[in-house]
Structures are given as C-alpha cells and as structure tokens.
Coordinates of C-alpha atoms and ligand atoms in Angstrom, one line a residue:
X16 CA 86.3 86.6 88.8
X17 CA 87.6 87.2 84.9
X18 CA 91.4 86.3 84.6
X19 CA 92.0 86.3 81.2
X20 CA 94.8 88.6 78.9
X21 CA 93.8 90.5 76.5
X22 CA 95.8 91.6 73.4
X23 CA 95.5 95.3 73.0
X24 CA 96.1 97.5 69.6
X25 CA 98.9 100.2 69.2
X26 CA 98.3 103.2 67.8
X27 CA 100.8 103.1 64.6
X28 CA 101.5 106.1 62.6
X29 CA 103.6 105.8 59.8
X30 CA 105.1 107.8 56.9
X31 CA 107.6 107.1 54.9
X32 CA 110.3 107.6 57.5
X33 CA 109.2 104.7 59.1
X34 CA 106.3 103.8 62.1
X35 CA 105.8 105.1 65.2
X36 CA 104.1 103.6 67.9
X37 CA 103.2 103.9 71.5
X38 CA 101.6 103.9 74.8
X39 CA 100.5 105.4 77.9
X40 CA 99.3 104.8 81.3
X41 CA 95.3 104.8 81.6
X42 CA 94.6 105.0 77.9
X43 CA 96.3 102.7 75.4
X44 CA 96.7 100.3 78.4
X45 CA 94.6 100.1 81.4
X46 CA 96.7 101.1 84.5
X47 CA 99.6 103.5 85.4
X48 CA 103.1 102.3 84.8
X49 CA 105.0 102.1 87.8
X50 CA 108.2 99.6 86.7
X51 CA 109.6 99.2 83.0
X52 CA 112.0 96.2 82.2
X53 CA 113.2 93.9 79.3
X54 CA 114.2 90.7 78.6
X55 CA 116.8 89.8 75.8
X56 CA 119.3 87.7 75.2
X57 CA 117.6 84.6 76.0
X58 CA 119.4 81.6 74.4
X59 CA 117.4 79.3 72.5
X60 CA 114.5 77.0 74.2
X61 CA 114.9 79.1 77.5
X62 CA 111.8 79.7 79.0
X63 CA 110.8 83.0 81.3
X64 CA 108.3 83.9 84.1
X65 CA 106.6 81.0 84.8
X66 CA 104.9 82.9 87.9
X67 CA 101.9 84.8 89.0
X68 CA 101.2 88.0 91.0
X69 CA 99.7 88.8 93.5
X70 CA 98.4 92.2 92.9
X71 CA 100.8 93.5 89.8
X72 CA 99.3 93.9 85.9
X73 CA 102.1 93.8 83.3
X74 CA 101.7 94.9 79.6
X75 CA 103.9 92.7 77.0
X76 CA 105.4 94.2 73.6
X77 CA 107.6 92.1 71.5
X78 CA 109.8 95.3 70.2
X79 CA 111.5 92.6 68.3
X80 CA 111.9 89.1 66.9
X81 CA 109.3 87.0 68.5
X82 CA 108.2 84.8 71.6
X83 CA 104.9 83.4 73.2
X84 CA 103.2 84.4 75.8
X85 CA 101.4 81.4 77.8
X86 CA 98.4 82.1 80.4
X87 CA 97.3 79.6 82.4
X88 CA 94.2 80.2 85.2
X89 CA 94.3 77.3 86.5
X90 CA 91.3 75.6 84.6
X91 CA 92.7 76.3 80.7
X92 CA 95.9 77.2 79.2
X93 CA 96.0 80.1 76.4
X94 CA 98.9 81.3 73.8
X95 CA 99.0 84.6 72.4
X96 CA 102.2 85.1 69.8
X97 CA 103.7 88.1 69.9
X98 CA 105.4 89.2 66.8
X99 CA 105.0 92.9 65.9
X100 CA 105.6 96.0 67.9
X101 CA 102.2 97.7 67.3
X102 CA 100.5 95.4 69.7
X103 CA 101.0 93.6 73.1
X104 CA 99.1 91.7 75.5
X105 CA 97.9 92.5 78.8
X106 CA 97.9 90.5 81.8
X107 CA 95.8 90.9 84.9
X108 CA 96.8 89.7 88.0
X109 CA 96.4 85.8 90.0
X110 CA 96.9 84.7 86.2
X111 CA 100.1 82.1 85.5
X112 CA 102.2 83.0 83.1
X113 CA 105.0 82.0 81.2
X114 CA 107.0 83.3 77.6
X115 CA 109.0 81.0 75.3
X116 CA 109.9 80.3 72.2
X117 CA 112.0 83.2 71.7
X118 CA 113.1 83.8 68.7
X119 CA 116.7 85.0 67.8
X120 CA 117.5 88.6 69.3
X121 CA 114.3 88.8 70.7
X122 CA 113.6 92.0 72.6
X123 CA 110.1 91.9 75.4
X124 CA 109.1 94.9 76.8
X125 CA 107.3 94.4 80.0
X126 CA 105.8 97.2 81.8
X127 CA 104.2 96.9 84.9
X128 CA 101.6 98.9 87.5
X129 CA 103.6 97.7 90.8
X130 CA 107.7 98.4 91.7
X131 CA 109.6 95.0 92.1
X132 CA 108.7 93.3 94.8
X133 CA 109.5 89.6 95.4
X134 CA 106.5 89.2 98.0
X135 CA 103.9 90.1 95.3
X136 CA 105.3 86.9 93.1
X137 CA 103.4 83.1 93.5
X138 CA 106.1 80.8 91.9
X139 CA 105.3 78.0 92.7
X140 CA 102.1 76.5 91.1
X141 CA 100.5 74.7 93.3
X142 CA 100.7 77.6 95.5
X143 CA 98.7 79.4 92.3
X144 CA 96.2 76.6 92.1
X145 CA 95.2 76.7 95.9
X146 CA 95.0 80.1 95.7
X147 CA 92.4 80.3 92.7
X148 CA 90.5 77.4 93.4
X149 CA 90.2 78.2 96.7
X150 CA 88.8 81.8 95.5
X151 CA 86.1 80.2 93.1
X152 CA 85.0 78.1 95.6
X153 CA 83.8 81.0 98.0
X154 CA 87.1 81.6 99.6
X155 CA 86.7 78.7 101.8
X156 CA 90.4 77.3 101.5
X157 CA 91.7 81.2 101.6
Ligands
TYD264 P1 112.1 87.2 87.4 O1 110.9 88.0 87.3 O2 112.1 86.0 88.3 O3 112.4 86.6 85.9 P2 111.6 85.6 85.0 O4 110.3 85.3 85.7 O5 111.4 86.2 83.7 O6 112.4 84.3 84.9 O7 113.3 88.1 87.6 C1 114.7 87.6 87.5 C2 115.5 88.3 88.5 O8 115.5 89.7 88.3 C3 115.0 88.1 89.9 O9 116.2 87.9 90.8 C4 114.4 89.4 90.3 C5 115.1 90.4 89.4 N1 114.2 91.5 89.0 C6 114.4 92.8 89.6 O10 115.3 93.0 90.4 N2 113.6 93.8 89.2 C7 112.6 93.6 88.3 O11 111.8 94.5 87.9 C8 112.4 92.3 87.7 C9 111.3 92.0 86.8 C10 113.2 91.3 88.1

C-alpha cells in the first residue's frame, strides 16, 4: 500500500490586477470536499495535527505566510514547505502527520473528503504504528 503526499500544482492566472488561483473536487485535487477549515493564529513554535486518519484525505494550502508539513508512515519521515498559494500538498489517509514552523500570520487551508468526526482520528502513535505495520505484514496483528 502507497502512503505517501504528493504536492499538487494550482492553476494560477494572473494579470495585472493580481493572481487567481484555485481548486475543485475531482480535478485539481483528487477527491470531493466534504469539510473546509483553517488554522491561524498559531503562536510561535506551536506545532498542529500530529495525528492520522482513518479513512479522511485532506488537501493543504498555505494561503499565507509559511509552515511545514511533516509525514511520517511509519518507516520514513518527509517535509514538504509550504510557502505559496498556487500549490498544496495532498495527504492520503493511515499517513501521520504533523505542521510547524509557522511562520508569522500564517493562514493553512485544509480541506477534507470526510465531515468531522473524532472516531476517524489515530492520535496516538503507537496506535498508528500497530496499525500499519500490522497492515504490511499481512494483516496479521489487525
Ligand atoms: P484537531 O484536528 O485536533 O487540531 P490539530 O490536530 O490541528 O491540533 O482539532 C482541534 C479541535 O477542533 C478538536 O477539539 C476538534 C475540533 N475540530 C472540529 O470541531 N471540526 C473540525 O473540522 C476540525 C478539524 C477540528
């Protein structure tokens, strides 16, 4: 099983009014959006999400400022730096993650294929590790 993110292009159009950028469900990014939320605010050295899901995707846009997004599948931990708002990153389910680093008025734009639901989270990462390991190995420890 592939759990990796992927950083995805924006269209951009721009003229000299400015840029315009955007997308939607099934064709700039690969599912329908069922939930929108942001997080901003975040005071210095504060670090988000450090969860998985169960069965929710989520597309990531830093709309402004600056912040990391860290993925970790249990075997290997990747970064992807998001700093422009013409490109995001796309994360697939049963994959940790975490964002940090903010930067100063950062705004994340999160959208995701699943309403809220607190049963769909794993937050606690040995939980995460039993549950992928146990996958890659057949199942067995499911
Ligand atoms: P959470 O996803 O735990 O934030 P983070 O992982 O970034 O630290 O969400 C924080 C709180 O907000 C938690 O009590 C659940 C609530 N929440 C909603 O009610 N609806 C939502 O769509 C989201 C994402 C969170």
């Amino acid at each position: 099983m592939i759990r990796v993110a992927k950083l995805l292009d924006l269209p951009k159009i721009i003229d000299k009014r400015g840029s315009l950028s955007f997308f939607e469900s099934d064709n700039q990014i690969p599912f329908k959006i069922k939930r929108t939320y942001w997080i901003y605010d975040v005071p210095g050295g504060e670090v988000r999400g450090g969860h998985a899901y169960r069965e929710s995707v989520e597309f990531i846009v830093a709309l402004s400022g600056s912040f990391d997004v860290i993925t970790d599948d249990g075997s290997e931990e990747l970064s992807y730096h998001l700093n422009r708002s013409y490109y995001g990153v796309f994360v697939p389910n049963l994959l940790w993650r975490k964002m940090e680093n903010f930067s100063t008025n950062s705004l994340a734009l999160v959208v995701s294929s699943t309403d809220f639901n607190n049963g769909d989270y794993i937050r606690e990462y040995s939980e995460y590790l039993q549950l992928v390991k146990g996958k890659e190995d057949g199942g067995k420890r499911l």
